[in-house]
């Protein structure tokens, strides 16, 4: 299968010199769009597939230039800046005139070739193991992510796919063929809790995982630990069982909940915020790791 280098993807951000998104030094491409709505999401700016407005209140100069918005989404009273996101039609005129970058756009449409070229700029730093990592959001929410993996492969880059596992099964075989390592994030083995906290069942995720393993994918399972949500021994046991069931698994990882996603929600003008009571204790992390044998 040959990559379509002209296929387009909506990119939230490209981060260079990442050390935690797979082996070696990596360029991580965050793609927009996700079928899940995890209440603890670390990257809420990637959930929506379309470009959207971000507002960084600390950078705002209160210059009122954004009153130029034809929809009347911006207003000022008693020295405070208010934004009515329900009026915003995402024309991004205000972001273009904001002098302090308090208003920014999350989401840039780029071709597969353009993204690949960005990753190639750091070729000298990748060494034998580094390369490109696709993250999100769910990278496969945009099927052209497979073209991006293929194109990177054609150029000799090591490819990692950070996935929540929820994607159409027809994308699985081409994704496996173009990916050196899957970072497969498991949110919860309890389906009712999975539905409650992510908005979807875990059945598709676990079925895709089983099939990816059958197809020979190299998989690193990553378990999100959220205190009071999935911090119970029954879940730890099932996770250990999942690790044992993977034939080509590499050492799994426990990822503790952190509250930064909540801060990002504020930039998106969404309600919510981080929940400090969800941060797991060191004892919980150690107990979970013991079940996983890591
Ligand atoms: S244009 Fe930018 S700096 Fe000026 S008030 Fe609007 S958001 Fe703040
Ligand atoms: S993006 Fe456009 S519609 Fe939305 S607030 Fe800015 S100027 Fe108004």
PDB file of C-alpha atoms and ligand atoms in Angstrom:
ATOM      1  CA  UNK A   1       0.000   0.000   0.000  1.00  0.00           C
ATOM      2  CA  UNK A   2       1.381   3.410  -0.978  1.00  0.00           C
ATOM      3  CA  UNK A   3       0.801   6.540   1.081  1.00  0.00           C
ATOM      4  CA  UNK A   4      -1.270   9.427  -0.232  1.00  0.00           C
ATOM      5  CA  UNK A   5       1.201  12.231   0.509  1.00  0.00           C
ATOM      6  CA  UNK A   6      -1.393  14.893  -0.354  1.00  0.00           C
ATOM      7  CA  UNK A   7      -4.000  13.642   2.126  1.00  0.00           C
ATOM      8  CA  UNK A   8      -4.861  16.267   4.744  1.00  0.00           C
ATOM      9  CA  UNK A   9      -4.952  16.073   8.528  1.00  0.00           C
ATOM     10  CA  UNK A  10      -5.985  18.578  11.204  1.00  0.00           C
ATOM     11  CA  UNK A  11      -3.083  18.960  13.614  1.00  0.00           C
ATOM     12  CA  UNK A  12      -3.414  20.354  17.128  1.00  0.00           C
ATOM     13  CA  UNK A  13       0.324  20.637  17.819  1.00  0.00           C
ATOM     14  CA  UNK A  14       3.730  19.252  16.861  1.00  0.00           C
ATOM     15  CA  UNK A  15       6.179  18.826  19.737  1.00  0.00           C
ATOM     16  CA  UNK A  16       9.870  18.174  19.190  1.00  0.00           C
ATOM     17  CA  UNK A  17      12.394  16.327  21.353  1.00  0.00           C
ATOM     18  CA  UNK A  18       9.811  14.263  23.242  1.00  0.00           C
ATOM     19  CA  UNK A  19      11.324  11.535  25.424  1.00  0.00           C
ATOM     20  CA  UNK A  20       8.194   9.827  26.802  1.00  0.00           C
ATOM     21  CA  UNK A  21       6.205   9.026  23.667  1.00  0.00           C
ATOM     22  CA  UNK A  22       8.093   5.918  22.581  1.00  0.00           C
ATOM     23  CA  UNK A  23      11.767   4.932  22.255  1.00  0.00           C
ATOM     24  CA  UNK A  24      14.502   7.541  21.805  1.00  0.00           C
ATOM     25  CA  UNK A  25      14.026  11.160  20.796  1.00  0.00           C
ATOM     26  CA  UNK A  26      10.699  11.696  19.057  1.00  0.00           C
ATOM     27  CA  UNK A  27       8.598  14.273  17.266  1.00  0.00           C
ATOM     28  CA  UNK A  28       5.045  13.923  18.539  1.00  0.00           C
ATOM     29  CA  UNK A  29       2.188  14.995  16.302  1.00  0.00           C
ATOM     30  CA  UNK A  30      -1.081  15.621  18.134  1.00  0.00           C
ATOM     31  CA  UNK A  31      -4.004  15.064  15.773  1.00  0.00           C
ATOM     32  CA  UNK A  32      -7.464  16.458  16.427  1.00  0.00           C
ATOM     33  CA  UNK A  33     -10.596  14.391  16.927  1.00  0.00           C
ATOM     34  CA  UNK A  34     -11.493  11.691  19.447  1.00  0.00           C
ATOM     35  CA  UNK A  35     -14.533   9.416  19.864  1.00  0.00           C
ATOM     36  CA  UNK A  36     -14.025   9.325  23.654  1.00  0.00           C
ATOM     37  CA  UNK A  37     -14.811  12.045  26.186  1.00  0.00           C
ATOM     38  CA  UNK A  38     -12.715  10.952  29.155  1.00  0.00           C
ATOM     39  CA  UNK A  39     -13.529  13.065  32.175  1.00  0.00           C
ATOM     40  CA  UNK A  40      -9.797  13.148  32.999  1.00  0.00           C
ATOM     41  CA  UNK A  41      -8.642  13.993  29.448  1.00  0.00           C
ATOM     42  CA  UNK A  42      -5.064  15.344  29.358  1.00  0.00           C
ATOM     43  CA  UNK A  43      -5.510  16.938  25.928  1.00  0.00           C
ATOM     44  CA  UNK A  44      -9.074  18.320  25.739  1.00  0.00           C
ATOM     45  CA  UNK A  45      -8.031  20.668  22.927  1.00  0.00           C
ATOM     46  CA  UNK A  46      -7.734  17.594  20.691  1.00  0.00           C
ATOM     47  CA  UNK A  47     -11.240  16.181  21.321  1.00  0.00           C
ATOM     48  CA  UNK A  48     -13.004  18.309  18.730  1.00  0.00           C
ATOM     49  CA  UNK A  49     -12.000  17.364  15.176  1.00  0.00           C
ATOM     50  CA  UNK A  50     -12.317  20.934  13.878  1.00  0.00           C
ATOM     51  CA  UNK A  51     -10.037  23.900  14.559  1.00  0.00           C
ATOM     52  CA  UNK A  52     -11.214  25.917  17.588  1.00  0.00           C
ATOM     53  CA  UNK A  53     -10.453  29.060  19.574  1.00  0.00           C
ATOM     54  CA  UNK A  54      -8.223  28.963  22.682  1.00  0.00           C
ATOM     55  CA  UNK A  55      -8.131  31.845  25.174  1.00  0.00           C
ATOM     56  CA  UNK A  56      -5.186  32.382  27.543  1.00  0.00           C
ATOM     57  CA  UNK A  57      -6.571  34.879  30.085  1.00  0.00           C
ATOM     58  CA  UNK A  58      -3.151  35.570  31.619  1.00  0.00           C
ATOM     59  CA  UNK A  59      -1.880  36.907  28.293  1.00  0.00           C
ATOM     60  CA  UNK A  60      -4.859  39.206  27.687  1.00  0.00           C
ATOM     61  CA  UNK A  61      -4.010  42.953  27.662  1.00  0.00           C
ATOM     62  CA  UNK A  62      -7.661  44.056  27.800  1.00  0.00           C
ATOM     63  CA  UNK A  63      -6.999  46.114  24.665  1.00  0.00           C
ATOM     64  CA  UNK A  64     -10.498  45.291  23.358  1.00  0.00           C
ATOM     65  CA  UNK A  65      -9.280  44.808  19.765  1.00  0.00           C
ATOM     66  CA  UNK A  66     -11.282  41.570  19.666  1.00  0.00           C
ATOM     67  CA  UNK A  67     -14.527  43.587  19.867  1.00  0.00           C
ATOM     68  CA  UNK A  68     -14.112  43.512  16.065  1.00  0.00           C
ATOM     69  CA  UNK A  69     -15.791  40.079  16.222  1.00  0.00           C
ATOM     70  CA  UNK A  70     -18.860  40.384  13.997  1.00  0.00           C
ATOM     71  CA  UNK A  71     -20.732  37.789  16.063  1.00  0.00           C
ATOM     72  CA  UNK A  72     -20.460  39.805  19.285  1.00  0.00           C
ATOM     73  CA  UNK A  73     -18.762  36.931  21.085  1.00  0.00           C
ATOM     74  CA  UNK A  74     -16.369  39.223  22.995  1.00  0.00           C
ATOM     75  CA  UNK A  75     -17.526  41.739  25.609  1.00  0.00           C
ATOM     76  CA  UNK A  76     -15.934  43.721  28.433  1.00  0.00           C
ATOM     77  CA  UNK A  77     -17.467  44.812  31.708  1.00  0.00           C
ATOM     78  CA  UNK A  78     -15.872  46.094  34.907  1.00  0.00           C
ATOM     79  CA  UNK A  79     -12.440  45.592  33.348  1.00  0.00           C
ATOM     80  CA  UNK A  80     -13.082  41.920  32.651  1.00  0.00           C
ATOM     81  CA  UNK A  81     -13.074  40.155  29.311  1.00  0.00           C
ATOM     82  CA  UNK A  82     -15.956  37.750  28.634  1.00  0.00           C
ATOM     83  CA  UNK A  83     -16.229  35.367  25.690  1.00  0.00           C
ATOM     84  CA  UNK A  84     -19.537  33.765  24.730  1.00  0.00           C
ATOM     85  CA  UNK A  85     -18.342  30.592  22.965  1.00  0.00           C
ATOM     86  CA  UNK A  86     -21.927  29.843  21.835  1.00  0.00           C
ATOM     87  CA  UNK A  87     -21.751  32.870  19.509  1.00  0.00           C
ATOM     88  CA  UNK A  88     -18.371  31.919  18.009  1.00  0.00           C
ATOM     89  CA  UNK A  89     -18.442  30.648  14.412  1.00  0.00           C
ATOM     90  CA  UNK A  90     -14.692  29.864  14.350  1.00  0.00           C
ATOM     91  CA  UNK A  91     -13.730  32.470  11.761  1.00  0.00           C
ATOM     92  CA  UNK A  92     -10.568  33.175  13.869  1.00  0.00           C
ATOM     93  CA  UNK A  93     -10.529  36.852  12.914  1.00  0.00           C
ATOM     94  CA  UNK A  94      -9.999  37.770  16.576  1.00  0.00           C
ATOM     95  CA  UNK A  95      -7.006  35.437  16.915  1.00  0.00           C
ATOM     96  CA  UNK A  96      -5.478  37.156  13.878  1.00  0.00           C
ATOM     97  CA  UNK A  97      -5.712  40.641  15.426  1.00  0.00           C
ATOM     98  CA  UNK A  98      -4.961  39.818  19.078  1.00  0.00           C
ATOM     99  CA  UNK A  99      -1.598  41.527  19.817  1.00  0.00           C
ATOM    100  CA  UNK A 100      -0.566  39.256  22.693  1.00  0.00           C
ATOM    101  CA  UNK A 101      -1.464  35.747  21.463  1.00  0.00           C
ATOM    102  CA  UNK A 102      -4.111  35.539  24.192  1.00  0.00           C
ATOM    103  CA  UNK A 103      -6.356  34.194  21.447  1.00  0.00           C
ATOM    104  CA  UNK A 104      -4.965  31.251  19.514  1.00  0.00           C
ATOM    105  CA  UNK A 105      -6.238  28.622  17.104  1.00  0.00           C
ATOM    106  CA  UNK A 106      -6.016  24.946  18.030  1.00  0.00           C
ATOM    107  CA  UNK A 107      -5.997  23.053  14.759  1.00  0.00           C
ATOM    108  CA  UNK A 108      -4.061  23.528  11.537  1.00  0.00           C
ATOM    109  CA  UNK A 109      -4.808  21.610   8.350  1.00  0.00           C
ATOM    110  CA  UNK A 110      -1.601  20.120   6.923  1.00  0.00           C
ATOM    111  CA  UNK A 111      -0.812  17.553   4.246  1.00  0.00           C
ATOM    112  CA  UNK A 112       0.857  14.246   5.073  1.00  0.00           C
ATOM    113  CA  UNK A 113       3.971  15.467   3.247  1.00  0.00           C
ATOM    114  CA  UNK A 114       4.115  18.716   5.234  1.00  0.00           C
ATOM    115  CA  UNK A 115       3.888  16.866   8.562  1.00  0.00           C
ATOM    116  CA  UNK A 116       6.513  14.366   7.443  1.00  0.00           C
ATOM    117  CA  UNK A 117       8.848  17.196   6.468  1.00  0.00           C
ATOM    118  CA  UNK A 118       8.455  18.714   9.948  1.00  0.00           C
ATOM    119  CA  UNK A 119       9.481  15.394  11.519  1.00  0.00           C
ATOM    120  CA  UNK A 120      12.422  15.042   9.121  1.00  0.00           C
ATOM    121  CA  UNK A 121      13.927  18.303  10.403  1.00  0.00           C
ATOM    122  CA  UNK A 122      15.086  16.420  13.516  1.00  0.00           C
ATOM    123  CA  UNK A 123      16.357  13.342  11.700  1.00  0.00           C
ATOM    124  CA  UNK A 124      19.869  13.932  13.048  1.00  0.00           C
ATOM    125  CA  UNK A 125      18.635  13.520  16.632  1.00  0.00           C
ATOM    126  CA  UNK A 126      16.599  10.318  16.226  1.00  0.00           C
ATOM    127  CA  UNK A 127      19.504   7.875  16.225  1.00  0.00           C
ATOM    128  CA  UNK A 128      18.572   4.211  15.852  1.00  0.00           C
ATOM    129  CA  UNK A 129      15.362   4.181  17.896  1.00  0.00           C
ATOM    130  CA  UNK A 130      13.771   7.660  17.660  1.00  0.00           C
ATOM    131  CA  UNK A 131      11.246   8.893  15.127  1.00  0.00           C
ATOM    132  CA  UNK A 132       7.667  10.110  14.903  1.00  0.00           C
ATOM    133  CA  UNK A 133       4.766   9.465  17.305  1.00  0.00           C
ATOM    134  CA  UNK A 134       1.141  10.106  16.375  1.00  0.00           C
ATOM    135  CA  UNK A 135      -0.972  11.069  19.358  1.00  0.00           C
ATOM    136  CA  UNK A 136      -4.135  13.024  19.980  1.00  0.00           C
ATOM    137  CA  UNK A 137      -7.029  12.773  20.460  1.00  0.00           C
ATOM    138  CA  UNK A 138      -7.298   9.456  18.725  1.00  0.00           C
ATOM    139  CA  UNK A 139      -4.976   9.587  15.684  1.00  0.00           C
ATOM    140  CA  UNK A 140      -7.087   7.101  13.716  1.00  0.00           C
ATOM    141  CA  UNK A 141     -10.153   9.341  14.120  1.00  0.00           C
ATOM    142  CA  UNK A 142      -8.712  10.831  10.920  1.00  0.00           C
ATOM    143  CA  UNK A 143      -8.133   7.836   8.597  1.00  0.00           C
ATOM    144  CA  UNK A 144      -5.396   9.757   6.737  1.00  0.00           C
ATOM    145  CA  UNK A 145      -3.257   9.094   9.840  1.00  0.00           C
ATOM    146  CA  UNK A 146      -2.526   5.728   8.184  1.00  0.00           C
ATOM    147  CA  UNK A 147      -1.126   7.595   5.151  1.00  0.00           C
ATOM    148  CA  UNK A 148       1.060   9.617   7.502  1.00  0.00           C
ATOM    149  CA  UNK A 149       2.422   6.462   9.147  1.00  0.00           C
ATOM    150  CA  UNK A 150       3.046   4.906   5.730  1.00  0.00           C
ATOM    151  CA  UNK A 151       4.769   8.022   4.378  1.00  0.00           C
ATOM    152  CA  UNK A 152       7.024   8.183   7.452  1.00  0.00           C
ATOM    153  CA  UNK A 153       7.872   4.523   6.916  1.00  0.00           C
ATOM    154  CA  UNK A 154       8.668   5.217   3.253  1.00  0.00           C
ATOM    155  CA  UNK A 155      11.146   7.841   4.497  1.00  0.00           C
ATOM    156  CA  UNK A 156      12.734   5.451   6.972  1.00  0.00           C
ATOM    157  CA  UNK A 157      11.317   6.996  10.166  1.00  0.00           C
ATOM    158  CA  UNK A 158      10.461   4.830  13.165  1.00  0.00           C
ATOM    159  CA  UNK A 159       6.686   5.061  13.785  1.00  0.00           C
ATOM    160  CA  UNK A 160       4.741   4.954  17.054  1.00  0.00           C
ATOM    161  CA  UNK A 161       0.957   5.175  17.327  1.00  0.00           C
ATOM    162  CA  UNK A 162      -0.503   6.323  20.656  1.00  0.00           C
ATOM    163  CA  UNK A 163      -4.085   5.054  20.525  1.00  0.00           C
ATOM    164  CA  UNK A 164      -7.129   4.716  22.760  1.00  0.00           C
ATOM    165  CA  UNK A 165      -7.994   1.642  20.659  1.00  0.00           C
ATOM    166  CA  UNK A 166     -11.413   2.937  19.594  1.00  0.00           C
ATOM    167  CA  UNK A 167     -11.424   3.130  15.793  1.00  0.00           C
ATOM    168  CA  UNK A 168     -13.070   1.363  12.831  1.00  0.00           C
ATOM    169  CA  UNK A 169     -11.704  -2.223  12.564  1.00  0.00           C
ATOM    170  CA  UNK A 170     -10.912  -1.764   8.859  1.00  0.00           C
ATOM    171  CA  UNK A 171      -8.102   0.650   9.818  1.00  0.00           C
ATOM    172  CA  UNK A 172      -6.415  -1.950  11.993  1.00  0.00           C
ATOM    173  CA  UNK A 173      -4.496  -4.014   9.397  1.00  0.00           C
ATOM    174  CA  UNK A 174      -3.046  -1.002   7.501  1.00  0.00           C
ATOM    175  CA  UNK A 175      -2.154   0.678  10.803  1.00  0.00           C
ATOM    176  CA  UNK A 176      -0.384  -2.451  12.082  1.00  0.00           C
ATOM    177  CA  UNK A 177       1.523  -2.734   8.792  1.00  0.00           C
ATOM    178  CA  UNK A 178       2.836   0.841   9.136  1.00  0.00           C
ATOM    179  CA  UNK A 179       3.509   1.045  12.899  1.00  0.00           C
ATOM    180  CA  UNK A 180       6.655  -0.052  14.757  1.00  0.00           C
ATOM    181  CA  UNK A 181       5.096   0.271  18.221  1.00  0.00           C
ATOM    182  CA  UNK A 182       1.590   0.812  19.568  1.00  0.00           C
ATOM    183  CA  UNK A 183       1.146   2.736  22.821  1.00  0.00           C
ATOM    184  CA  UNK A 184      -2.283   1.316  23.709  1.00  0.00           C
ATOM    185  CA  UNK A 185      -4.037   3.287  26.453  1.00  0.00           C
ATOM    186  CA  UNK A 186      -6.426   1.295  28.647  1.00  0.00           C
ATOM    187  CA  UNK A 187      -8.805   3.455  30.669  1.00  0.00           C
ATOM    188  CA  UNK A 188     -10.845   0.845  32.516  1.00  0.00           C
ATOM    189  CA  UNK A 189     -11.564  -2.889  32.317  1.00  0.00           C
ATOM    190  CA  UNK A 190     -15.011  -2.389  33.907  1.00  0.00           C
ATOM    191  CA  UNK A 191     -17.382  -1.653  31.022  1.00  0.00           C
ATOM    192  CA  UNK A 192     -20.014   0.211  33.038  1.00  0.00           C
ATOM    193  CA  UNK A 193     -17.402   2.554  34.505  1.00  0.00           C
ATOM    194  CA  UNK A 194     -15.815   2.898  31.069  1.00  0.00           C
ATOM    195  CA  UNK A 195     -19.135   4.089  29.663  1.00  0.00           C
ATOM    196  CA  UNK A 196     -19.689   6.439  32.596  1.00  0.00           C
ATOM    197  CA  UNK A 197     -16.252   8.104  32.496  1.00  0.00           C
ATOM    198  CA  UNK A 198     -15.365   8.008  28.762  1.00  0.00           C
ATOM    199  CA  UNK A 199     -18.790   7.985  27.095  1.00  0.00           C
ATOM    200  CA  UNK A 200     -18.263   4.686  25.227  1.00  0.00           C
ATOM    201  CA  UNK A 201     -18.070   0.942  25.902  1.00  0.00           C
ATOM    202  CA  UNK A 202     -14.627  -0.693  26.110  1.00  0.00           C
ATOM    203  CA  UNK A 203     -15.719  -3.645  23.898  1.00  0.00           C
ATOM    204  CA  UNK A 204     -14.412  -2.219  20.589  1.00  0.00           C
ATOM    205  CA  UNK A 205     -11.138  -1.225  22.280  1.00  0.00           C
ATOM    206  CA  UNK A 206     -10.509  -4.700  23.698  1.00  0.00           C
ATOM    207  CA  UNK A 207     -11.554  -6.413  20.468  1.00  0.00           C
ATOM    208  CA  UNK A 208      -9.224  -4.188  18.408  1.00  0.00           C
ATOM    209  CA  UNK A 209      -6.451  -4.949  20.907  1.00  0.00           C
ATOM    210  CA  UNK A 210      -6.970  -8.688  20.503  1.00  0.00           C
ATOM    211  CA  UNK A 211      -6.945  -8.418  16.696  1.00  0.00           C
ATOM    212  CA  UNK A 212      -3.875  -6.123  16.659  1.00  0.00           C
ATOM    213  CA  UNK A 213      -2.056  -8.737  18.722  1.00  0.00           C
ATOM    214  CA  UNK A 214      -3.137 -11.463  16.280  1.00  0.00           C
ATOM    215  CA  UNK A 215      -1.797  -9.373  13.402  1.00  0.00           C
ATOM    216  CA  UNK A 216       1.606  -9.230  15.101  1.00  0.00           C
ATOM    217  CA  UNK A 217       1.584  -5.660  16.401  1.00  0.00           C
ATOM    218  CA  UNK A 218       4.204  -4.744  19.020  1.00  0.00           C
ATOM    219  CA  UNK A 219       2.143  -3.293  21.862  1.00  0.00           C
ATOM    220  CA  UNK A 220       2.955  -1.359  25.008  1.00  0.00           C
ATOM    221  CA  UNK A 221      -0.128  -1.224  27.230  1.00  0.00           C
ATOM    222  CA  UNK A 222      -0.502   1.986  29.217  1.00  0.00           C
ATOM    223  CA  UNK A 223      -2.947   2.024  32.106  1.00  0.00           C
ATOM    224  CA  UNK A 224      -4.422   5.308  33.324  1.00  0.00           C
ATOM    225  CA  UNK A 225      -4.815   5.242  37.117  1.00  0.00           C
ATOM    226  CA  UNK A 226      -7.501   7.546  38.548  1.00  0.00           C
ATOM    227  CA  UNK A 227      -7.941   7.505  42.314  1.00  0.00           C
ATOM    228  CA  UNK A 228     -11.477   6.534  43.328  1.00  0.00           C
ATOM    229  CA  UNK A 229     -12.447   5.620  39.745  1.00  0.00           C
ATOM    230  CA  UNK A 230     -10.389   2.577  38.705  1.00  0.00           C
ATOM    231  CA  UNK A 231      -8.084   2.201  41.719  1.00  0.00           C
ATOM    232  CA  UNK A 232      -9.338  -1.243  42.782  1.00  0.00           C
ATOM    233  CA  UNK A 233      -7.679  -4.633  42.855  1.00  0.00           C
ATOM    234  CA  UNK A 234     -10.219  -6.303  40.565  1.00  0.00           C
ATOM    235  CA  UNK A 235      -9.218  -3.850  37.832  1.00  0.00           C
ATOM    236  CA  UNK A 236      -5.503  -4.349  38.566  1.00  0.00           C
ATOM    237  CA  UNK A 237      -5.984  -8.123  38.228  1.00  0.00           C
ATOM    238  CA  UNK A 238      -7.757  -7.766  34.875  1.00  0.00           C
ATOM    239  CA  UNK A 239      -5.015  -5.442  33.621  1.00  0.00           C
ATOM    240  CA  UNK A 240      -2.383  -8.010  34.618  1.00  0.00           C
ATOM    241  CA  UNK A 241      -4.425 -10.604  32.668  1.00  0.00           C
ATOM    242  CA  UNK A 242      -4.445  -8.329  29.610  1.00  0.00           C
ATOM    243  CA  UNK A 243      -0.656  -7.999  29.794  1.00  0.00           C
ATOM    244  CA  UNK A 244      -0.296 -11.792  29.932  1.00  0.00           C
ATOM    245  CA  UNK A 245      -2.622 -12.203  26.923  1.00  0.00           C
ATOM    246  CA  UNK A 246      -0.508 -10.012  24.613  1.00  0.00           C
ATOM    247  CA  UNK A 247       1.986 -12.082  22.652  1.00  0.00           C
ATOM    248  CA  UNK A 248       4.260  -9.256  21.475  1.00  0.00           C
ATOM    249  CA  UNK A 249       3.876  -6.938  24.425  1.00  0.00           C
ATOM    250  CA  UNK A 250       6.646  -4.761  25.799  1.00  0.00           C
ATOM    251  CA  UNK A 251       6.875  -3.590  29.418  1.00  0.00           C
ATOM    252  CA  UNK A 252       3.551  -1.914  30.319  1.00  0.00           C
ATOM    253  CA  UNK A 253       3.287   1.440  32.074  1.00  0.00           C
ATOM    254  CA  UNK A 254       1.004   3.006  34.669  1.00  0.00           C
ATOM    255  CA  UNK A 255       0.089   6.623  33.973  1.00  0.00           C
ATOM    256  CA  UNK A 256      -1.200   8.533  36.998  1.00  0.00           C
ATOM    257  CA  UNK A 257      -4.020  11.034  36.502  1.00  0.00           C
ATOM    258  CA  UNK A 258      -2.850  14.620  36.684  1.00  0.00           C
ATOM    259  CA  UNK A 259      -4.927  17.763  36.732  1.00  0.00           C
ATOM    260  CA  UNK A 260      -3.354  19.623  33.807  1.00  0.00           C
ATOM    261  CA  UNK A 261      -6.176  18.704  31.414  1.00  0.00           C
ATOM    262  CA  UNK A 262      -8.496  20.727  33.624  1.00  0.00           C
ATOM    263  CA  UNK A 263      -6.323  23.817  33.170  1.00  0.00           C
ATOM    264  CA  UNK A 264      -6.461  23.304  29.406  1.00  0.00           C
ATOM    265  CA  UNK A 265     -10.276  23.107  29.594  1.00  0.00           C
ATOM    266  CA  UNK A 266     -10.228  26.681  30.827  1.00  0.00           C
ATOM    267  CA  UNK A 267      -8.289  27.737  27.705  1.00  0.00           C
ATOM    268  CA  UNK A 268     -11.080  26.148  25.682  1.00  0.00           C
ATOM    269  CA  UNK A 269     -13.663  28.122  27.657  1.00  0.00           C
ATOM    270  CA  UNK A 270     -15.164  24.876  28.890  1.00  0.00           C
ATOM    271  CA  UNK A 271     -16.412  24.279  32.369  1.00  0.00           C
ATOM    272  CA  UNK A 272     -14.699  21.654  34.445  1.00  0.00           C
ATOM    273  CA  UNK A 273     -11.134  21.724  35.641  1.00  0.00           C
ATOM    274  CA  UNK A 274      -8.699  19.366  37.268  1.00  0.00           C
ATOM    275  CA  UNK A 275      -9.779  17.230  40.234  1.00  0.00           C
ATOM    276  CA  UNK A 276      -7.019  16.894  42.792  1.00  0.00           C
ATOM    277  CA  UNK A 277      -8.864  14.038  44.574  1.00  0.00           C
ATOM    278  CA  UNK A 278      -8.342  11.915  41.431  1.00  0.00           C
ATOM    279  CA  UNK A 279      -4.542  12.042  41.716  1.00  0.00           C
ATOM    280  CA  UNK A 280      -3.438   8.555  42.878  1.00  0.00           C
ATOM    281  CA  UNK A 281      -1.181   8.079  45.886  1.00  0.00           C
ATOM    282  CA  UNK A 282       2.326   6.629  45.642  1.00  0.00           C
ATOM    283  CA  UNK A 283       1.006   3.541  47.481  1.00  0.00           C
ATOM    284  CA  UNK A 284      -1.728   2.990  44.868  1.00  0.00           C
ATOM    285  CA  UNK A 285       0.782   3.348  42.032  1.00  0.00           C
ATOM    286  CA  UNK A 286       3.149   0.879  43.709  1.00  0.00           C
ATOM    287  CA  UNK A 287       0.338  -1.637  44.310  1.00  0.00           C
ATOM    288  CA  UNK A 288      -0.846  -1.443  40.687  1.00  0.00           C
ATOM    289  CA  UNK A 289       2.720  -1.856  39.396  1.00  0.00           C
ATOM    290  CA  UNK A 290       3.172  -4.869  41.640  1.00  0.00           C
ATOM    291  CA  UNK A 291       0.127  -6.544  40.045  1.00  0.00           C
ATOM    292  CA  UNK A 292       1.649  -5.839  36.615  1.00  0.00           C
ATOM    293  CA  UNK A 293       5.050  -7.130  37.698  1.00  0.00           C
ATOM    294  CA  UNK A 294       6.877  -3.915  36.749  1.00  0.00           C
TER     295      UNK A 294
HETATM  296  S1  LIG B   1      -7.401  41.307  21.421  1.00  0.00           S
HETATM  297 FE1  LIG B   1      -6.288  39.798  22.694  1.00  0.00          FE
HETATM  298  S2  LIG B   1      -5.225  41.058  24.219  1.00  0.00           S
HETATM  299 FE2  LIG B   1      -6.795  42.378  23.298  1.00  0.00          FE
HETATM  300  S3  LIG B   1      -8.567  42.142  24.679  1.00  0.00           S
HETATM  301 FE3  LIG B   1      -8.818  40.643  23.024  1.00  0.00          FE
HETATM  302  S4  LIG B   1      -7.908  38.748  23.850  1.00  0.00           S
HETATM  303 FE4  LIG B   1      -7.175  40.439  25.128  1.00  0.00          FE
HETATM  304  S1  LIG B   2     -13.251  33.224  16.092  1.00  0.00           S
HETATM  305 FE1  LIG B   2     -14.526  34.656  14.892  1.00  0.00          FE
HETATM  306  S2  LIG B   2     -16.609  34.341  15.654  1.00  0.00           S
HETATM  307 FE2  LIG B   2     -15.216  33.375  17.120  1.00  0.00          FE
HETATM  308  S3  LIG B   2     -14.899  34.929  18.698  1.00  0.00           S
HETATM  309 FE3  LIG B   2     -13.236  35.164  17.196  1.00  0.00          FE
HETATM  310  S4  LIG B   2     -13.943  36.671  15.689  1.00  0.00           S
HETATM  311 FE4  LIG B   2     -15.720  35.988  16.881  1.00  0.00          FE
END
